Coordinates of C-alpha atoms and ligand atoms in Angstrom, one line a residue:
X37 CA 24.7 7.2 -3.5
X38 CA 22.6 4.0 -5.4
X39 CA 25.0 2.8 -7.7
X40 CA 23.8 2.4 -11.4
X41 CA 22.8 -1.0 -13.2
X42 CA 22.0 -1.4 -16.6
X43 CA 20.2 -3.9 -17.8
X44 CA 20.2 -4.9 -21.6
X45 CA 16.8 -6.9 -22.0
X46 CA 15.7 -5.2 -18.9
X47 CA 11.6 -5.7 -20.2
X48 CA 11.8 -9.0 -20.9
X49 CA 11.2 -12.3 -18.9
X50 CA 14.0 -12.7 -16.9
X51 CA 15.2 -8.8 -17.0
X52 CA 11.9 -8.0 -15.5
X53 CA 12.0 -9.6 -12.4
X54 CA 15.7 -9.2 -11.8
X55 CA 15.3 -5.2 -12.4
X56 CA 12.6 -5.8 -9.5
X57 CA 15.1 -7.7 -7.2
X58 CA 18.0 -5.2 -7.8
X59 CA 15.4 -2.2 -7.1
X60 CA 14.4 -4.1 -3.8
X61 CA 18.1 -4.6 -3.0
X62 CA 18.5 -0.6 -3.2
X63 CA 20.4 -0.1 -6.6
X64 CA 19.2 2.4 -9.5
X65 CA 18.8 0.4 -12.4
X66 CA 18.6 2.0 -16.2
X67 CA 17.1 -0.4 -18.9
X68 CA 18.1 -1.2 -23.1
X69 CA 15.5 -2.8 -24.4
X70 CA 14.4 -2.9 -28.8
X71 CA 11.3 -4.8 -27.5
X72 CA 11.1 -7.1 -30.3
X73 CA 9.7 -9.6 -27.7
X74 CA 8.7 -7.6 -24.9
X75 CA 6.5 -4.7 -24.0
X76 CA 6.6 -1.6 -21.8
X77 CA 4.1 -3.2 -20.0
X78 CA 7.3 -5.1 -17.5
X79 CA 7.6 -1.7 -16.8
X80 CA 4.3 -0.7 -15.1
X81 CA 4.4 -3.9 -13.4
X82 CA 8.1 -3.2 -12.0
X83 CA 6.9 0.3 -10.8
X84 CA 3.6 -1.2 -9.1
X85 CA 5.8 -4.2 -7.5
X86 CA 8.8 -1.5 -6.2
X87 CA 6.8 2.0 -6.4
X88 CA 10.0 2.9 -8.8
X89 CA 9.9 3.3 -12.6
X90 CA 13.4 2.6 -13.9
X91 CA 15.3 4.5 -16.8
X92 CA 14.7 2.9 -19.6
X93 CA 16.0 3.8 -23.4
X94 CA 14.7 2.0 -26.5
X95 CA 17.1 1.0 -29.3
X96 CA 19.1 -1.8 -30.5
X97 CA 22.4 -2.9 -28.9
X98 CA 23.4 -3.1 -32.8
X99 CA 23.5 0.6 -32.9
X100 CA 26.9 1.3 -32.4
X101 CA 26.9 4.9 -32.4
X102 CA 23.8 5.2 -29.7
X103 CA 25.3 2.4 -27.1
X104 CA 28.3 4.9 -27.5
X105 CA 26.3 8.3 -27.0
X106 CA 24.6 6.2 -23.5
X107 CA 27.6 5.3 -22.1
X108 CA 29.1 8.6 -22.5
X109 CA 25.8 10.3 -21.0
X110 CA 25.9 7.6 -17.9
X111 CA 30.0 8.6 -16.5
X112 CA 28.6 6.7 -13.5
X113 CA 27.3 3.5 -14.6
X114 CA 28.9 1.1 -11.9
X115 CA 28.0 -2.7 -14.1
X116 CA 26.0 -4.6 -16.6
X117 CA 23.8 -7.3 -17.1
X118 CA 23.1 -8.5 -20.3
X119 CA 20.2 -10.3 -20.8
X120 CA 19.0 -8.6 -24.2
X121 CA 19.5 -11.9 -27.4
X122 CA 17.0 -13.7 -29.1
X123 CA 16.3 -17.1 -27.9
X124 CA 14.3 -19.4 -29.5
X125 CA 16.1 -22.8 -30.3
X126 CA 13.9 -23.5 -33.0
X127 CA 14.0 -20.4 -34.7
X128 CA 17.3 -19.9 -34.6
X129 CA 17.7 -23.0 -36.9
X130 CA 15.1 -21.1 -39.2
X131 CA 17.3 -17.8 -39.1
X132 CA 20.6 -18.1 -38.2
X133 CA 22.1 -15.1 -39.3
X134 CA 19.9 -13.2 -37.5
X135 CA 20.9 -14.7 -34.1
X136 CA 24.5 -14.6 -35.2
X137 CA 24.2 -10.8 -35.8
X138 CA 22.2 -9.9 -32.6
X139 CA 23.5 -12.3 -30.1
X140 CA 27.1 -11.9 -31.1
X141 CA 27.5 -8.1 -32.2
X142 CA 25.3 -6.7 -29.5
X143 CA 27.7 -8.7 -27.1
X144 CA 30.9 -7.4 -29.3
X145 CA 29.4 -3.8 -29.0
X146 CA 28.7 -3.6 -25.4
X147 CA 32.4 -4.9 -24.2
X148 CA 33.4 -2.7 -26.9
X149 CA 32.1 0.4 -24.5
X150 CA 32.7 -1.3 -21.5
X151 CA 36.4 -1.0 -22.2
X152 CA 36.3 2.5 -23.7
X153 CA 34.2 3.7 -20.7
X154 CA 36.2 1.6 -18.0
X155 CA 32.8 -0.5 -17.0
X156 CA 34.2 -3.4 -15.5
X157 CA 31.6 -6.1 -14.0
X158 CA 28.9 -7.7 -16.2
X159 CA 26.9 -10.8 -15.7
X160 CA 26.5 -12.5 -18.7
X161 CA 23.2 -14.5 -19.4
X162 CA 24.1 -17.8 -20.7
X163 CA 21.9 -21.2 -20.6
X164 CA 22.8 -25.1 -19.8
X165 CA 22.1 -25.7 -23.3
X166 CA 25.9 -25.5 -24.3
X167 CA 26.3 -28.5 -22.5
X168 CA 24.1 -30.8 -25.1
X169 CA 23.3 -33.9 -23.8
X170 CA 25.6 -34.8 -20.9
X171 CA 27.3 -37.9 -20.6
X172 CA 27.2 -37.4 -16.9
X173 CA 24.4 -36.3 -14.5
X174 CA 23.9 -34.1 -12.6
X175 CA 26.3 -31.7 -14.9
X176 CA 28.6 -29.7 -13.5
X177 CA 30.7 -26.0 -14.6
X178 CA 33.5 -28.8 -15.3
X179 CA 31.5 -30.6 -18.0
X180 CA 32.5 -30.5 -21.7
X181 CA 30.8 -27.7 -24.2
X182 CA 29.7 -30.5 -26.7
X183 CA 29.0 -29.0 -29.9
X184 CA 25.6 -26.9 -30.3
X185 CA 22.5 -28.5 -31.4
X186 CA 21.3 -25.0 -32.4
X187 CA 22.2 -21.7 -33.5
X188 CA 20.9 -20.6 -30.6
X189 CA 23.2 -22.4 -28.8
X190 CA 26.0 -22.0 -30.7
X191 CA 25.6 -18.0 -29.9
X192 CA 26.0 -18.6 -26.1
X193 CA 28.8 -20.8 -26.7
X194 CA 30.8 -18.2 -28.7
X195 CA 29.7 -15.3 -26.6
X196 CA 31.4 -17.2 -23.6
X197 CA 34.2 -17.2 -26.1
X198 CA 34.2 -13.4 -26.8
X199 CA 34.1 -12.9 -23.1
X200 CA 37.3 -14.9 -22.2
X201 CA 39.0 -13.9 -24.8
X202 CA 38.3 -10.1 -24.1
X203 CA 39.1 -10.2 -20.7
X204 CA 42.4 -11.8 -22.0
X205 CA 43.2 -8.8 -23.6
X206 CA 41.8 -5.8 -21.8
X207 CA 42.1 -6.7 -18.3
X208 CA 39.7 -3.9 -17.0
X209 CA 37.2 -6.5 -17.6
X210 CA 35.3 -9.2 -15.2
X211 CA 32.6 -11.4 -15.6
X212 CA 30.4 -13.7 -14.6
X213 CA 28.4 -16.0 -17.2
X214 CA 25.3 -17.8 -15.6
X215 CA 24.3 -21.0 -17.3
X216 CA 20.5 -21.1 -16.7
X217 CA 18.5 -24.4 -16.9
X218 CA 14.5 -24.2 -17.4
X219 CA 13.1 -20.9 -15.8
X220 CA 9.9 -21.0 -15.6
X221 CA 6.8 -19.1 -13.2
X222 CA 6.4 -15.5 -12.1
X223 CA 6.8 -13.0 -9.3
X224 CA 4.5 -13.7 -6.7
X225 CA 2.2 -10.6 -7.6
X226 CA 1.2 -11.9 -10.6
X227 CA 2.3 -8.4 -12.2
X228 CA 4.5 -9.7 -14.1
X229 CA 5.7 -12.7 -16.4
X230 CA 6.5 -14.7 -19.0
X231 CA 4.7 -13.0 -22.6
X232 CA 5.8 -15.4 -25.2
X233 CA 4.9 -13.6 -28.2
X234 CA 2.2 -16.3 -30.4
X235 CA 2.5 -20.0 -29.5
X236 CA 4.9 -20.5 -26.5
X237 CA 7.9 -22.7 -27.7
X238 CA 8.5 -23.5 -23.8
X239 CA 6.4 -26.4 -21.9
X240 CA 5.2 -23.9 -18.6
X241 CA 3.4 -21.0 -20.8
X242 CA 2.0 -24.0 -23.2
X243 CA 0.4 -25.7 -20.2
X244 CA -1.1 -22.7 -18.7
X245 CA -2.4 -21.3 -22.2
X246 CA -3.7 -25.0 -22.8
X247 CA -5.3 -24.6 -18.9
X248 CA -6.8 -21.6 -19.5
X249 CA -8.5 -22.5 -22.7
X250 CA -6.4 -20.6 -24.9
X251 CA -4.6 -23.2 -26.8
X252 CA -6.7 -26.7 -27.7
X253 CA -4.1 -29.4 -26.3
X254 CA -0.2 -29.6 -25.1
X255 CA 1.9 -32.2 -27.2
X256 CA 4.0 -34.0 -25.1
X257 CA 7.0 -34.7 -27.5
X258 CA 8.0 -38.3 -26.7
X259 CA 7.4 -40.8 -24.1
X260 CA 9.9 -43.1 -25.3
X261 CA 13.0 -42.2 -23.6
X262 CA 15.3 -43.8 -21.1
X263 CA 13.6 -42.0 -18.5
X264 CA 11.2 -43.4 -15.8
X265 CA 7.9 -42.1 -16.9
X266 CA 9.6 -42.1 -21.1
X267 CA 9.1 -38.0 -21.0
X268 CA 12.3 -35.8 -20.8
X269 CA 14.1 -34.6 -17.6
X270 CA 14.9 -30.6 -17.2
X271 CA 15.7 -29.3 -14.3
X272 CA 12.8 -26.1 -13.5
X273 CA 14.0 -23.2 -12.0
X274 CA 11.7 -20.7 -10.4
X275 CA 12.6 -17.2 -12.4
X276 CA 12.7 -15.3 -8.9
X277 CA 15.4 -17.6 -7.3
X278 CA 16.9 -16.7 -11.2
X279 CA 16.7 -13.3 -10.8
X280 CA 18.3 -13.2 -7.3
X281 CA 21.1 -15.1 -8.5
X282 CA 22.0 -12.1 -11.0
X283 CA 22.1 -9.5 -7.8
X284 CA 24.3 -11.9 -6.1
X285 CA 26.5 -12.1 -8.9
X286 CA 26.5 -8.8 -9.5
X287 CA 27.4 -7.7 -5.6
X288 CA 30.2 -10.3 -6.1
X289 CA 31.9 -8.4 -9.5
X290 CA 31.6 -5.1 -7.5
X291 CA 32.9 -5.7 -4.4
X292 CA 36.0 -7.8 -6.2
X293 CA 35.2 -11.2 -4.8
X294 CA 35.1 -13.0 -8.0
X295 CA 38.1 -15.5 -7.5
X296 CA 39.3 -15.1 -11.6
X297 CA 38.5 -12.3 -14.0
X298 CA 35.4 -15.2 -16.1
X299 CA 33.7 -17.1 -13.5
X300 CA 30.8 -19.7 -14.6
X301 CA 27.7 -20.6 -12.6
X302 CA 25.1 -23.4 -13.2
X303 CA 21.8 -22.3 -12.0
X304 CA 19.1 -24.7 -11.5
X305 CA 17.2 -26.6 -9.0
X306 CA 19.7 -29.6 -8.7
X307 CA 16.4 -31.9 -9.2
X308 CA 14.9 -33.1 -12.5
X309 CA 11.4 -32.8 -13.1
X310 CA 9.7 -35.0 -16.4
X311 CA 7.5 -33.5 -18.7
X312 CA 4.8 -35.8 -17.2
X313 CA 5.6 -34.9 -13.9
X314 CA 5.3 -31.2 -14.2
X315 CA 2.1 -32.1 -15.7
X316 CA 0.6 -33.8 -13.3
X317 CA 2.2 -31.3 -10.5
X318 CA 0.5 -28.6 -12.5
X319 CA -3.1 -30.5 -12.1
X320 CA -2.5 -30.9 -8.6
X321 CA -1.5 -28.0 -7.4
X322 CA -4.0 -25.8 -9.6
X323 CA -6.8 -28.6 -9.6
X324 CA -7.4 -27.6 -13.5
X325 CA -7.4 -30.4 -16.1
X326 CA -4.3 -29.8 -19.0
X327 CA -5.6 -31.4 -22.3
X328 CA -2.3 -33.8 -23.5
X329 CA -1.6 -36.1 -26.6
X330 CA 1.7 -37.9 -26.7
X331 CA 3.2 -37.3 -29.7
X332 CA 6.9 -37.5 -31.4
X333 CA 9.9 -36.7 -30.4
X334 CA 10.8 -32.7 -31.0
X335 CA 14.3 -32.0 -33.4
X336 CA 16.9 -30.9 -31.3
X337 CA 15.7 -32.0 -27.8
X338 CA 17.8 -33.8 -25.5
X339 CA 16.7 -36.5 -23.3
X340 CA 17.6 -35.2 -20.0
X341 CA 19.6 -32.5 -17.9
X342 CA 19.8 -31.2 -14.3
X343 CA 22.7 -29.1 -12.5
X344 CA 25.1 -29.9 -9.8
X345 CA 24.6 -26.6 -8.4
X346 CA 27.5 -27.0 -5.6
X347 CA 29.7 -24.2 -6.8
X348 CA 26.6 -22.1 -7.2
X349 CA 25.7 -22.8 -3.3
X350 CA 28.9 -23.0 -1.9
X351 CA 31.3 -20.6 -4.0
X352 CA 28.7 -18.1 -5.5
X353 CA 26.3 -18.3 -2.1
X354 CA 22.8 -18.8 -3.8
X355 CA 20.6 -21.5 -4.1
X356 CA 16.7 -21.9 -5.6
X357 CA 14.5 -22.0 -2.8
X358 CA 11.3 -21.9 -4.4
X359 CA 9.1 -25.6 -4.6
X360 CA 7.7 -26.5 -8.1
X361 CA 4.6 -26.8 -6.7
X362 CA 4.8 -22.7 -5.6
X363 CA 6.9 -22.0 -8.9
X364 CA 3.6 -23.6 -11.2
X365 CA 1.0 -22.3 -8.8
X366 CA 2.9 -18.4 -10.0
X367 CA 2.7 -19.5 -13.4
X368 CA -0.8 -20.2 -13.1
X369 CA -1.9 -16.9 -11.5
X370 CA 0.1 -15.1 -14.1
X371 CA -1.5 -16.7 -16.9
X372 CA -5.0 -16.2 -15.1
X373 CA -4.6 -12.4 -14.3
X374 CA -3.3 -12.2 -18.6
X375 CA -7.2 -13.8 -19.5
X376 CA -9.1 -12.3 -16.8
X377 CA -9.7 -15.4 -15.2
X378 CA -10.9 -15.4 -11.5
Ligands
WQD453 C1 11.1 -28.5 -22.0 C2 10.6 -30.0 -22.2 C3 10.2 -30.5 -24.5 C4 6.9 -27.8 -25.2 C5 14.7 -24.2 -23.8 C6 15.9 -23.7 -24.5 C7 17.0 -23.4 -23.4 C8 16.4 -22.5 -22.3 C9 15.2 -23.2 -21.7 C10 17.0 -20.3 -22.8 C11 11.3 -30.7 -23.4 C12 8.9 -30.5 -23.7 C13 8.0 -28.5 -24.6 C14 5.7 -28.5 -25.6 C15 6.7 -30.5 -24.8 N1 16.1 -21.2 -22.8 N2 7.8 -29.8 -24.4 N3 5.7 -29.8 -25.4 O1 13.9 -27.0 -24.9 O2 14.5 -27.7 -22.5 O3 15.1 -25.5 -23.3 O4 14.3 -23.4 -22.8 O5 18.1 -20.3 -22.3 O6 18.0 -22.7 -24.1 O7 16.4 -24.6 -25.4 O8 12.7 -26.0 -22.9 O9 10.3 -25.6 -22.4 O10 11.0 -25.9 -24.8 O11 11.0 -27.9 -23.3 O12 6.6 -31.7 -24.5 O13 4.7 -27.9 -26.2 O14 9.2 -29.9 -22.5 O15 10.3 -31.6 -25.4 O16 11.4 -32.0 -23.1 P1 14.1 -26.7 -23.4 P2 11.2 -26.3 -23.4

């Protein structure tokens, strides 16, 4: 018998291509998706990658009364991860109640049914931007939360919060919260990707959209850091190697190896890449030209970040094994098959 995964967020960047990689691995997976910043579209490209079309169910994880009515039709829904929040820095400065509401009470809803239903394991999606700007480098699951520099932020901070304290108090619960760095790229096939809906706040889907023609010129905001080159440091992470990481997480709740009821993961590369760097990889490896201006530094950005991903190898058993090279080379093809470009 498969057992069944749901994934909130399940059309979206990162959902998409870990619904692939827990289909490959042999579970049933059901999607929740509002698609207010994805399309159905993941899902023809998950069913030509797998040759399986998973459940999916659109409506908002705000609708109390439907996530209850879907967890009572699914008795055997084995775990969840929860990808489904909005999660643009700079918006979220521009509307913060509305990432309060979404990130938070879709989070407050789902353990809500979790505990009524007795589903224990979910993988949270959280990102290495709750760490600000660490003092030390490479940052570690040890580091201090320093406070947010967005709303954004702030939500994945507090949602960590609203996990440990839930599992506190109703100890049919377990989690594990994965603190993403930059994911970036697409799966192999090119049949799926990132779809930033209008201008791409992220660097990757700017420089392809700039390679392909679509956008004039990227802005490189700031060359006057304390960095090598003076461009920022992030550390890239292929959104495949992501993806696997969730199904290893995942296999880890349900089999009960999890070594405490809230474990936390950093998942990145352990390498950090500059702004220029990823640039000039991107030139390289593609052998297109990416139109760039050096402008001012963006609000909110910090100078630089990469992970220590030790407990992530050694305790979790993943680690990123795709180059940035391969990782920008995906992106490419993605954003060639999107325009029609041979
Ligand atoms: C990367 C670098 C920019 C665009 C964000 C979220 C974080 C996580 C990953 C979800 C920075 C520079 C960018 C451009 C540029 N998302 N840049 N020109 O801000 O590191 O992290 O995405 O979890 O939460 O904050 O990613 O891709 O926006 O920027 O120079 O047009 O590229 O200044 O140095 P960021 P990013």
């Amino acid at each position: 018998m498969k057992e069944l995964i749901l994934v909130t967020g399940g059309t979206g960047y990162i959902g998409s291509h870990t619904v692939v990689e827990l289909i490959k691995e042999g579970f049933d997976v059901v999607i929740i998706d509002n698609l207010s910043n994805s399309t159905t579209e993941s899902l023809d490209g998950i069913e030509q990658i797998t040759g399986i079309r998973p459940d999916f169910e659109q409506f908002d994880l705000l609708d109390l009364q439907r996530l209850e009515q879907f967890f009572a039709s699914r008795p055997s829904l084995k775990a969840i991860i929860h990808f489904a929040a909005s999660k643009a820095v700079g918006e979220s400065v521009e509307k913060p109640l509305l990432y309060y509401r979404n990130n938070l009470n879709s989070l407050i809803n789902l353990l809500h049914c979790m505990v009524v239903h007795e589903v224990s394991p979910i993988v949270f999606s959280s990102s290495c931007t709750i760490y600000g700007q660490p003092r030390e480098l490479p940052v570690t699951e040890q580091a201090p939360i320093l406070p947010a520099e967005s709303p954004y932020g702030n939500t994945k901070q507090i949602c960590e919060e609203i996990l440990a304290d839930s599992i506190s108090a109703f100890n049919v619960l377990k989690a594990i919260s994965l603190r993403y760095f930059n994911p970036i790229g697409a799966h192999p096939s090119a049949l799926i990707g990132e779809l930033p809906r209008g201008v791409p706040n992220n660097l990757v889907p700017y420089v392809t959209q700039t390679a392909a023609g679509v956008l004039p010129e990227l802005k490189i905001y700031g060359n006057d850091y304390d960095t090598p080159d003076g461009s920022a440091i992030r550390d890239y992470i292929n959104v495949v190697d992501l993806a696997r990481a969730h199904v290893t997480a995942i296999r880890r709740l349900i089999a009960g190896k999890n070594s405490e009821p809230l474990e936390y993961f950093n998942l990145g590369t352990g390498k950090g890449t500059s702004v220029l760097e990823l640039v000039q990889t991107f030139e390289q490896v593609t052998g297109v030209k990416v139109n760039h201006r050096i402008v001012g530094r963006r609000a909110g950005d910090i100078e630089k970040v990469w992970a220590d991903t030790t407990k992530a190898n050694e305790t979790l058993g993943w680690k990123a094994i795709h180059s940035l090279d391969e990782t920008l080379l995906s992106a490419w093809n993605w954003e060639k098959r999107l325009r029609d470009i041979k």
